[in-house]
Short mmCIF file of C-alpha atoms in Angstrom, two decimals:
data_model
loop_
_atom_site.label_atom_id
_atom_site.label_comp_id
_atom_site.label_asym_id
_atom_site.label_seq_id
_atom_site.Cartn_x
_atom_site.Cartn_y
_atom_site.Cartn_z
CA MET A 510 -128.12 -15.33 34.74
CA THR A 511 -128.62 -18.41 36.85
CA ASP A 512 -128.07 -22.08 36.29
CA LYS A 513 -130.22 -23.23 39.19
CA ILE A 514 -133.13 -25.19 37.76
CA THR A 515 -134.95 -26.35 40.84
CA ASP A 516 -138.37 -27.21 39.45
CA ILE A 517 -138.93 -28.98 36.13
CA HIS A 518 -142.48 -27.62 35.89
CA ALA A 519 -141.24 -24.04 36.20
CA TYR A 520 -138.47 -24.81 33.69
CA LEU A 521 -140.97 -26.15 31.13
CA GLY A 522 -143.61 -23.53 31.95
CA GLU A 523 -141.34 -20.71 30.86
CA PHE A 524 -141.23 -22.15 27.32
CA ASP A 525 -144.89 -21.25 26.81
CA ASP A 526 -144.10 -17.61 27.51
CA ILE A 527 -142.13 -17.09 24.28
CA PRO A 528 -144.22 -15.55 21.50
CA GLY A 529 -144.54 -17.48 18.23
CA THR A 530 -142.31 -20.34 19.35
CA ARG A 531 -142.88 -24.03 20.03
CA VAL A 532 -140.04 -25.50 22.02
CA TYR A 533 -139.52 -29.15 21.11
CA THR A 534 -140.11 -30.66 24.53
CA ALA A 535 -140.35 -34.31 25.53
CA LYS A 536 -144.14 -33.95 25.46
CA ARG A 537 -144.04 -32.82 21.82
CA ALA A 538 -141.47 -35.50 20.99
CA ARG A 539 -143.88 -38.12 22.33
CA GLN A 540 -146.91 -36.62 20.58
CA GLY A 541 -145.07 -36.29 17.27
CA TYR A 542 -143.06 -39.51 17.28
CA HIS A 543 -144.73 -41.15 14.29
CA LEU A 544 -145.13 -37.85 12.44
CA ASN A 545 -141.39 -37.22 12.72
CA GLN A 546 -140.48 -40.79 11.83
CA PHE A 547 -142.76 -40.58 8.77
CA ALA A 548 -140.88 -37.43 7.73
CA MET A 549 -137.57 -39.18 8.37
CA SER A 550 -138.59 -41.99 6.01
CA LEU A 551 -138.45 -39.47 3.14
CA MET A 552 -134.66 -39.56 3.41
CA LYS A 553 -134.80 -42.65 1.20
CA ALA A 554 -135.25 -42.10 -2.53
CA GLU A 555 -137.59 -45.08 -2.97
CA ASN A 556 -139.85 -43.76 -0.20
CA ARG A 557 -139.91 -40.31 -1.79
CA GLU A 558 -141.13 -41.91 -5.01
CA ARG A 559 -143.96 -43.71 -3.26
CA TRP A 560 -144.83 -40.57 -1.28
CA LYS A 561 -145.02 -38.44 -4.41
CA ALA A 562 -147.14 -41.04 -6.20
CA ASP A 563 -149.85 -41.06 -3.51
CA GLU A 564 -149.31 -38.91 -0.40
CA ARG A 565 -152.48 -39.99 1.38
CA ALA A 566 -151.79 -43.71 0.88
CA TYR A 567 -148.23 -43.23 2.12
CA LEU A 568 -149.44 -41.40 5.25
CA ASP A 569 -151.97 -44.15 5.95
CA GLU A 570 -149.08 -46.57 6.46
CA TRP A 571 -148.12 -44.60 9.58
CA PRO A 572 -149.90 -44.65 12.97
CA MET A 573 -150.40 -40.88 12.91
CA THR A 574 -153.51 -38.96 13.96
CA GLU A 575 -155.90 -37.70 11.28
CA ASP A 576 -155.04 -34.13 12.33
CA GLN A 577 -151.36 -34.80 11.71
CA LYS A 578 -152.05 -36.36 8.32
CA LEU A 579 -154.25 -33.44 7.22
CA ALA A 580 -151.68 -30.90 8.37
CA VAL A 581 -148.98 -32.71 6.38
CA LEU A 582 -151.15 -32.77 3.27
CA ALA A 583 -151.84 -29.02 3.74
CA ARG A 584 -148.13 -28.32 4.46
CA ASP A 585 -149.36 -26.34 7.48
CA TYR A 586 -146.05 -26.19 9.34
CA ASN A 587 -147.24 -24.16 12.32
CA ARG A 588 -150.00 -26.72 12.86
CA LEU A 589 -147.46 -29.53 12.49
CA LEU A 590 -145.29 -27.93 15.21
CA ASP A 591 -148.38 -27.86 17.45
CA LEU A 592 -148.97 -31.54 16.73
CA GLY A 593 -145.45 -32.56 17.77
CA GLY A 594 -143.50 -32.04 14.57
CA ASN A 595 -139.87 -31.01 14.79
CA ILE A 596 -138.49 -28.63 12.22
CA TYR A 597 -135.46 -30.76 11.31
CA PHE A 598 -137.75 -33.70 10.59
CA LEU A 599 -140.39 -31.59 8.83
CA ALA A 600 -137.51 -30.37 6.66
CA LYS A 601 -137.57 -33.78 4.96
CA VAL A 602 -141.10 -32.99 3.76
CA PHE A 603 -140.35 -29.53 2.41
CA SER A 604 -137.04 -30.64 0.91
CA THR A 605 -138.94 -33.34 -0.97
CA ASP A 606 -141.20 -30.52 -2.23
CA GLY A 607 -138.06 -28.74 -3.44
CA LEU A 608 -138.31 -25.89 -0.92
CA SER A 609 -135.30 -24.39 0.84
CA PHE A 610 -135.28 -23.77 4.59
CA LEU A 611 -135.77 -20.08 3.93
CA GLN A 612 -138.79 -20.67 1.69
CA ALA A 613 -140.41 -23.14 4.09
CA VAL A 614 -139.65 -21.12 7.21
CA SER A 615 -141.18 -17.98 5.71
CA THR A 616 -144.54 -19.79 5.38
CA MET A 617 -144.73 -19.98 9.18
CA THR A 618 -144.36 -16.23 9.63
CA GLY A 619 -147.31 -15.01 7.59
CA MET A 620 -144.86 -13.12 5.35
CA SER A 621 -144.19 -13.65 1.67
CA VAL A 622 -140.88 -15.31 0.83
CA GLU A 623 -139.67 -12.01 -0.66
CA ASP A 624 -140.60 -9.96 2.42
CA TYR A 625 -139.10 -12.56 4.72
CA GLN A 626 -135.85 -12.67 2.78
CA ALA A 627 -135.70 -8.87 2.74
CA MET A 628 -136.16 -8.86 6.52
CA MET A 629 -133.26 -11.30 6.90
CA VAL A 630 -130.98 -9.28 4.62
CA ALA A 631 -131.85 -6.18 6.66
CA GLY A 632 -130.62 -7.87 9.85
CA GLY A 633 -133.42 -10.28 10.78
CA ARG A 634 -136.34 -10.02 13.17
CA SER A 635 -135.56 -7.92 16.23
CA PRO A 636 -135.95 -9.68 19.60
CA GLU A 637 -137.58 -6.44 20.86
CA GLY A 638 -141.11 -7.23 22.06
CA VAL A 639 -140.94 -10.97 21.27
CA ARG A 640 -138.94 -12.20 24.25
CA SER A 641 -141.78 -12.70 26.71
CA ILE A 642 -145.58 -12.61 26.50
CA LYS A 643 -146.05 -11.95 30.25
CA GLU A 644 -143.43 -9.27 30.53
CA HIS A 645 -144.21 -7.50 27.23
CA ARG A 646 -140.54 -7.23 26.32
CA MET B 584 -98.19 -36.00 24.99
CA ALA B 585 -101.15 -34.68 23.09
CA ARG B 586 -102.05 -31.04 23.62
CA ILE B 587 -104.91 -28.69 22.81
CA THR B 588 -103.47 -25.88 20.72
CA HIS B 589 -106.50 -23.78 19.77
CA GLY B 590 -110.26 -23.58 19.75
CA ILE B 591 -112.42 -22.57 16.82
CA ALA B 592 -116.14 -21.84 16.77
CA CYS B 593 -118.11 -21.66 13.57
CA SER B 594 -121.74 -21.67 12.45
CA HIS B 595 -122.74 -24.74 10.44
CA ILE B 596 -125.58 -23.32 8.33
CA PRO B 597 -126.42 -25.76 5.50
CA ALA B 598 -126.60 -22.92 2.97
CA LEU B 599 -122.87 -22.30 3.54
CA GLY B 600 -122.26 -25.85 2.38
CA VAL B 601 -124.32 -25.17 -0.73
CA ALA B 602 -122.36 -21.96 -1.38
CA SER B 603 -119.11 -23.93 -1.10
CA ASP B 604 -120.21 -26.97 -3.11
CA PHE B 605 -121.65 -24.92 -5.97
CA ASP B 606 -118.93 -22.23 -5.99
CA LYS B 607 -121.18 -19.33 -5.10
CA TRP B 608 -118.65 -17.36 -3.06
CA GLU B 609 -118.33 -14.62 -5.70
CA ASP B 610 -122.07 -13.93 -5.50
CA PRO B 611 -122.60 -10.60 -3.64
CA TYR B 612 -124.79 -12.34 -1.05
CA TRP B 613 -122.00 -14.79 -0.11
CA LYS B 614 -118.88 -12.72 -0.81
CA PRO B 615 -118.69 -11.08 2.66
CA ILE B 616 -118.73 -14.51 4.27
CA GLN B 617 -116.01 -15.83 1.99
CA GLU B 618 -113.91 -12.77 2.86
CA GLY B 619 -114.64 -13.29 6.55
CA PHE B 620 -113.28 -16.83 6.51
CA ALA B 621 -110.36 -16.33 4.10
CA PRO B 622 -107.93 -15.18 6.86
CA THR B 623 -108.91 -18.17 8.99
CA GLN B 624 -108.20 -20.55 6.11
CA LYS B 625 -104.74 -19.04 5.79
CA TRP B 626 -104.17 -19.09 9.56
CA GLU B 627 -105.36 -22.68 9.87
CA ALA B 628 -102.99 -23.83 7.12
CA GLU B 629 -100.12 -22.38 9.18
CA ASN B 630 -101.39 -23.83 12.45
CA LEU B 631 -102.66 -27.16 11.20
CA PRO B 632 -103.44 -29.63 14.01
CA ASP B 633 -103.23 -33.40 13.69
CA VAL B 634 -106.73 -33.90 15.03
CA VAL B 635 -109.87 -31.81 15.41
CA ILE B 636 -112.41 -32.76 18.07
CA LEU B 637 -115.46 -31.41 16.30
CA VAL B 638 -118.48 -30.69 18.49
CA TYR B 639 -121.68 -30.53 16.45
CA ASN B 640 -125.26 -31.69 16.38
CA ASP B 641 -126.90 -34.10 14.03
CA HIS B 642 -130.04 -32.79 12.28
CA ALA B 643 -132.19 -35.91 11.83
CA SER B 644 -129.50 -37.57 9.69
CA ALA B 645 -127.54 -40.23 11.62
CA PHE B 646 -129.94 -40.11 14.57
CA ASP B 647 -133.70 -40.01 14.21
CA MET B 648 -136.22 -40.05 17.06
CA LYS B 649 -135.41 -43.68 17.87
CA ILE B 650 -132.20 -42.85 19.70
CA ILE B 651 -131.33 -39.45 21.21
CA PRO B 652 -127.88 -39.47 22.82
CA THR B 653 -127.08 -36.37 24.85
CA PHE B 654 -123.33 -36.69 24.23
CA ALA B 655 -121.98 -39.13 21.64
CA ILE B 656 -118.37 -39.59 20.56
CA GLY B 657 -117.33 -41.06 17.22
CA CYS B 658 -114.67 -43.75 17.68
CA GLY B 659 -114.83 -45.04 14.10
CA GLU B 660 -112.18 -45.04 11.40
CA SER B 661 -114.10 -42.93 8.92
CA TYR B 662 -117.45 -41.27 8.30
CA LYS B 663 -119.28 -40.59 5.06
CA PRO B 664 -121.16 -37.35 4.35
CA ALA B 665 -124.85 -38.01 5.03
CA ASP B 666 -127.56 -37.95 2.39
CA GLU B 667 -129.83 -35.32 3.90
CA GLY B 668 -132.54 -35.86 1.33
CA TRP B 669 -130.94 -34.40 -1.80
CA GLY B 670 -127.85 -36.63 -2.08
CA PRO B 671 -124.67 -36.46 0.04
CA ARG B 672 -122.49 -33.35 -0.18
CA ALA B 673 -119.64 -33.79 -2.63
CA VAL B 674 -116.99 -33.46 0.06
CA PRO B 675 -114.29 -35.95 1.12
CA ASP B 676 -115.01 -38.68 3.65
CA VAL B 677 -114.03 -37.70 7.18
CA GLU B 678 -111.17 -39.70 8.63
CA GLY B 679 -111.43 -40.44 12.36
CA HIS B 680 -108.77 -41.02 15.00
CA PRO B 681 -110.04 -44.15 16.76
CA ASP B 682 -107.12 -44.43 19.20
CA LEU B 683 -107.49 -40.92 20.57
CA ALA B 684 -111.29 -41.12 20.42
CA TRP B 685 -111.44 -44.34 22.44
CA HIS B 686 -108.93 -42.90 24.89
CA ILE B 687 -111.11 -39.82 25.36
CA ALA B 688 -114.26 -41.95 25.64
CA GLN B 689 -112.74 -44.08 28.42
CA SER B 690 -111.39 -41.07 30.25
CA LEU B 691 -114.72 -39.20 30.05
CA ILE B 692 -116.68 -42.16 31.35
CA LEU B 693 -114.35 -42.52 34.34
CA ASP B 694 -114.88 -38.78 34.79
CA GLU B 695 -118.65 -39.55 35.04
CA PHE B 696 -119.64 -38.26 31.60
CA ASP B 697 -121.77 -41.17 30.39
CA MET B 698 -120.87 -41.03 26.72
CA THR B 699 -122.58 -42.88 23.91
CA ILE B 700 -119.96 -44.49 21.68
CA ILE B 701 -120.57 -44.47 17.94
CA ASN B 702 -118.48 -46.62 15.64
CA GLU B 703 -120.42 -46.19 12.43
CA MET B 704 -122.45 -43.20 11.28
CA ASP B 705 -122.76 -40.69 8.50
CA VAL B 706 -122.05 -37.05 9.33
CA ASP B 707 -124.32 -34.24 8.17
CA HIS B 708 -123.86 -30.53 7.46
CA GLY B 709 -123.38 -29.87 11.19
CA LEU B 710 -119.94 -31.45 10.89
CA THR B 711 -118.99 -30.97 7.24
CA VAL B 712 -119.91 -27.28 6.82
CA PRO B 713 -117.35 -26.08 9.40
CA LEU B 714 -114.71 -28.21 7.64
CA SER B 715 -115.57 -26.47 4.36
CA MET B 716 -115.44 -23.03 5.97
CA VAL B 717 -112.01 -23.62 7.51
CA PHE B 718 -110.38 -25.81 4.82
CA GLY B 719 -112.18 -24.82 1.62
CA LYS B 720 -112.42 -27.56 -1.01
CA PRO B 721 -109.43 -29.90 -0.68
CA ALA B 722 -109.42 -33.37 -2.28
CA LYS B 723 -108.88 -34.79 1.21
CA TRP B 724 -109.46 -33.16 4.62
CA PRO B 725 -106.02 -32.27 6.02
CA VAL B 726 -106.84 -33.38 9.58
CA LYS B 727 -108.34 -36.33 11.37
CA VAL B 728 -111.66 -35.62 13.03
CA ILE B 729 -113.28 -36.94 16.19
CA PRO B 730 -116.99 -36.18 15.93
CA LEU B 731 -118.66 -35.27 19.20
CA ALA B 732 -122.42 -35.05 18.74
CA VAL B 733 -124.62 -33.19 21.23
CA ASN B 734 -128.40 -33.31 21.45
CA VAL B 735 -129.62 -29.74 21.08
CA VAL B 736 -132.85 -30.67 19.28
CA THR B 737 -135.04 -32.43 21.85
CA TYR B 738 -135.45 -30.65 25.20
CA PRO B 739 -133.77 -30.63 27.51
CA PRO B 740 -130.36 -30.32 25.88
CA PRO B 741 -127.38 -30.39 28.27
CA SER B 742 -126.86 -27.21 30.28
CA GLY B 743 -124.15 -24.75 29.36
CA ASN B 744 -122.46 -25.59 32.63
CA ARG B 745 -122.38 -29.30 31.80
CA CYS B 746 -120.99 -28.55 28.35
CA TRP B 747 -118.21 -26.42 29.81
CA ALA B 748 -117.37 -29.18 32.33
CA LEU B 749 -117.30 -31.73 29.49
CA GLY B 750 -114.79 -29.51 27.73
CA GLU B 751 -112.62 -29.52 30.84
CA ALA B 752 -112.83 -33.32 31.00
CA ILE B 753 -111.86 -33.52 27.31
CA ALA B 754 -108.80 -31.39 28.11
CA ARG B 755 -107.77 -33.83 30.87
CA ALA B 756 -108.29 -36.76 28.48
CA VAL B 757 -106.23 -35.21 25.68
CA GLU B 758 -103.43 -34.34 28.08
CA SER B 759 -103.13 -37.96 29.21
CA PHE B 760 -102.84 -39.35 25.67
CA PRO B 761 -99.21 -40.44 25.23
CA GLU B 762 -98.82 -39.72 21.51
CA ASP B 763 -97.40 -36.37 20.41
CA LEU B 764 -100.42 -34.74 18.78
CA ASN B 765 -101.69 -31.23 18.25
CA VAL B 766 -105.42 -31.11 18.82
CA GLN B 767 -107.94 -28.38 18.15
CA VAL B 768 -111.42 -28.36 19.62
CA TRP B 769 -114.17 -26.86 17.49
CA GLY B 770 -117.59 -25.77 18.67
CA THR B 771 -120.16 -25.37 15.92
CA GLY B 772 -123.71 -24.16 15.30
CA GLY B 773 -125.41 -20.88 16.13
CA MET B 774 -125.41 -18.03 16.36
CA SER B 775 -128.87 -16.49 16.85
CA HIS B 776 -131.55 -18.05 14.66
CA GLN B 777 -135.07 -19.40 14.79
CA LEU B 778 -136.28 -21.74 12.07
CA GLN B 779 -139.83 -22.29 13.25
CA GLY B 780 -143.10 -20.57 14.08
CA PRO B 781 -144.27 -16.98 13.59
CA ARG B 782 -141.15 -15.65 15.38
CA ALA B 783 -138.84 -17.30 12.79
CA GLY B 784 -136.06 -15.10 11.49
CA LEU B 785 -135.07 -13.74 14.89
CA ILE B 786 -131.54 -12.37 15.05
CA ASN B 787 -129.91 -10.76 18.08
CA ALA B 788 -126.57 -9.32 17.04
CA GLU B 789 -126.04 -7.52 20.34
CA TRP B 790 -126.44 -10.74 22.35
CA ASP B 791 -124.29 -12.71 19.89
CA GLN B 792 -121.47 -10.16 20.24
CA MET B 793 -121.74 -10.34 24.03
CA PHE B 794 -121.35 -14.12 23.76
CA LEU B 795 -118.31 -13.75 21.48
CA ASP B 796 -116.77 -11.21 23.89
CA LYS B 797 -117.09 -13.51 26.88
CA LEU B 798 -115.42 -16.49 25.21
CA SER B 799 -112.06 -14.88 25.80
CA GLY B 800 -110.36 -13.89 29.04
CA ASP B 801 -110.91 -15.77 32.27
CA THR B 802 -114.63 -15.15 32.78
CA GLN B 803 -116.85 -18.21 33.19
CA GLU B 804 -120.08 -16.24 32.98
CA LEU B 805 -121.30 -18.02 29.84
CA ARG B 806 -121.54 -21.39 31.53
CA HIS B 807 -124.34 -20.09 33.73
CA ILE B 808 -126.70 -18.89 30.98
CA PRO B 809 -129.94 -20.90 31.34
CA HIS B 810 -131.74 -22.46 28.36
CA ILE B 811 -134.59 -19.97 28.61
CA GLU B 812 -132.22 -17.08 27.96
CA TYR B 813 -130.93 -18.68 24.74
CA LEU B 814 -134.53 -19.28 23.68
CA ARG B 815 -135.77 -15.77 24.41
CA GLU B 816 -132.73 -13.85 23.23
CA THR B 817 -131.32 -15.90 20.35
CA GLY B 818 -134.26 -17.84 18.91
CA SER B 819 -135.23 -21.46 19.32
CA GLU B 820 -132.19 -22.74 17.44
CA GLY B 821 -129.70 -20.39 19.15
CA ILE B 822 -129.40 -23.09 21.82
CA GLU B 823 -126.75 -24.66 19.58
CA MET B 824 -124.33 -22.20 21.16
CA VAL B 825 -124.04 -24.42 24.24
CA MET B 826 -121.82 -26.55 22.00
CA TRP B 827 -119.35 -23.67 21.77
CA LEU B 828 -118.93 -23.94 25.53
CA ILE B 829 -117.49 -27.46 25.21
CA MET B 830 -114.77 -25.89 23.07
CA ARG B 831 -114.33 -23.03 25.53
CA GLY B 832 -114.18 -25.33 28.55
CA ALA B 833 -111.49 -27.44 26.84
CA LEU B 834 -109.24 -24.39 26.44
CA GLY B 835 -108.88 -23.99 30.20
CA LYS B 836 -108.74 -21.08 32.58
CA GLU B 837 -107.90 -18.19 30.28
CA THR B 838 -108.04 -17.61 26.53
CA ARG B 839 -107.10 -14.97 24.00
CA GLU B 840 -109.12 -14.11 20.89
CA LEU B 841 -107.06 -14.35 17.69
CA ARG B 842 -109.81 -13.46 15.26
CA ARG B 843 -113.53 -13.03 14.96
CA PHE B 844 -116.09 -12.75 12.19
CA TYR B 845 -119.79 -11.97 12.45
CA HIS B 846 -122.26 -11.53 9.63
CA VAL B 847 -126.04 -11.44 9.14
CA PRO B 848 -127.49 -13.33 7.38
CA ALA B 849 -126.79 -16.66 5.78
CA SER B 850 -130.24 -17.94 4.94
CA ASN B 851 -132.12 -17.63 8.31
CA THR B 852 -129.10 -17.37 10.55
CA ALA B 853 -126.38 -15.14 12.02
CA VAL B 854 -122.93 -16.40 11.03
CA GLY B 855 -120.47 -16.34 13.92
CA HIS B 856 -116.86 -17.41 13.98
CA ILE B 857 -114.02 -17.05 16.46
CA VAL B 858 -110.50 -18.42 16.89
CA LEU B 859 -109.20 -18.74 20.43
CA GLU B 860 -105.84 -19.60 21.91
CA PRO B 861 -105.32 -20.86 25.46
CA VAL B 862 -103.36 -18.41 27.63
CA ASN B 863 -103.62 -20.56 30.72
CA GLY B 864 -104.87 -24.00 29.68
CA GLU B 865 -105.23 -25.24 33.24
CA VAL B 866 -108.44 -27.15 34.00
CA PRO B 867 -109.65 -28.38 37.41
CA PRO B 868 -108.65 -31.93 38.36
CA SER B 869 -111.16 -34.75 38.07
CA THR B 870 -113.62 -34.80 40.94
CA THR B 871 -114.58 -38.45 40.55
CA VAL B 872 -113.48 -41.60 42.37
CA GLU B 873 -112.39 -43.36 39.19
CA GLY B 874 -110.93 -40.20 37.72
CA ASN B 875 -108.53 -40.19 40.69
CA ASN B 876 -108.06 -43.94 40.89
CA ALA B 877 -104.61 -44.85 39.60
CA ALA B 878 -105.66 -48.43 38.88
CA ALA B 879 -108.68 -47.32 36.82
CA GLN B 880 -106.66 -44.66 35.02
CA SER B 881 -103.92 -47.14 34.13
CA LEU B 882 -106.48 -49.26 32.29
CA ILE B 883 -107.11 -46.47 29.78
CA ASP B 884 -105.51 -47.20 26.43
#
């Protein structure tokens, strides 16, 4: 245990060493700004209506990249994380679809909802082997 | 004089709010959690404070990506439950304590914690779920609440060390408030959970229990845990536990555990809960020029 962060590059570099995890860094926040603000707009009922009526047209009102728009349309949440999405903002999209956190989160794991829920009830995913890519622990 | 009487930590999983709002506690999935909190509800009724300083994080409700305050204190008169996309929770409005909140805000700023001051905002499940877990479903919350929002979403969040030190500064601020008030400090969020990516669903009960163990006694080990350890050991959202350290720091040098509850899972998350009492509530004196400047301090209302 140490609280001495002496080099911001080393601090950020360690985040890429965690398997299956995208830490929401400033870089991602910048990349995903409009994506996340689009998702935030779905907090308003009138926006949800317009979104449901024509998703593509709604997305085209936002200065997002084509990749981001396609990933939203495909509800590809892992891809959206890679493109700067943050899970609490993306939650506005899956909530509008009527999905719970558990249902939406399971889609990122490659497991069925039932298998994922069973894993959680059995105590969750063990940290064993998924702490560090470099150190295989 | 106002005084800090106890500290409480509690997960703020949205599904717990759903279980409370839709009366699901008798369901076998939720029953163990209801039983885990029942003694706390009874205890809290017997040890009811006047004010709770409630440390939590907003989840893209009051704050979006436009403004990301690291530490924000609510100085408003009241706060409505936020509409998080499916209508606001059917829980009472949260009544603030503007006089104490402004007093704390002034004191913290002179102590070199550069707080953001919020006078109007809605509060999401991060704040209202712990109230439901500790108070159940009253027609009106029995305490006033000072919301203290921490950014734990966009990296970097504050360090555990900074959070602990903020807690100590809150203790100094409360102690210098002239009104006779009992104050609890609550830390919320956690425990281990990851809501994103292929590693989602991570739970680390052993680490969580270690964290719970070290909240009591006089050890300050927890303040030195780096972000990367939370991320590796407790999942990407386990970082919320730094907010518990604000509560712990505010309780001073030594604490005693009064009760604890731990359960896996609620939805994607490990439910953790602890009640702490200060044994020696002493905190270090302010280290700042203005914190030690009698003229500056006398300006604080």
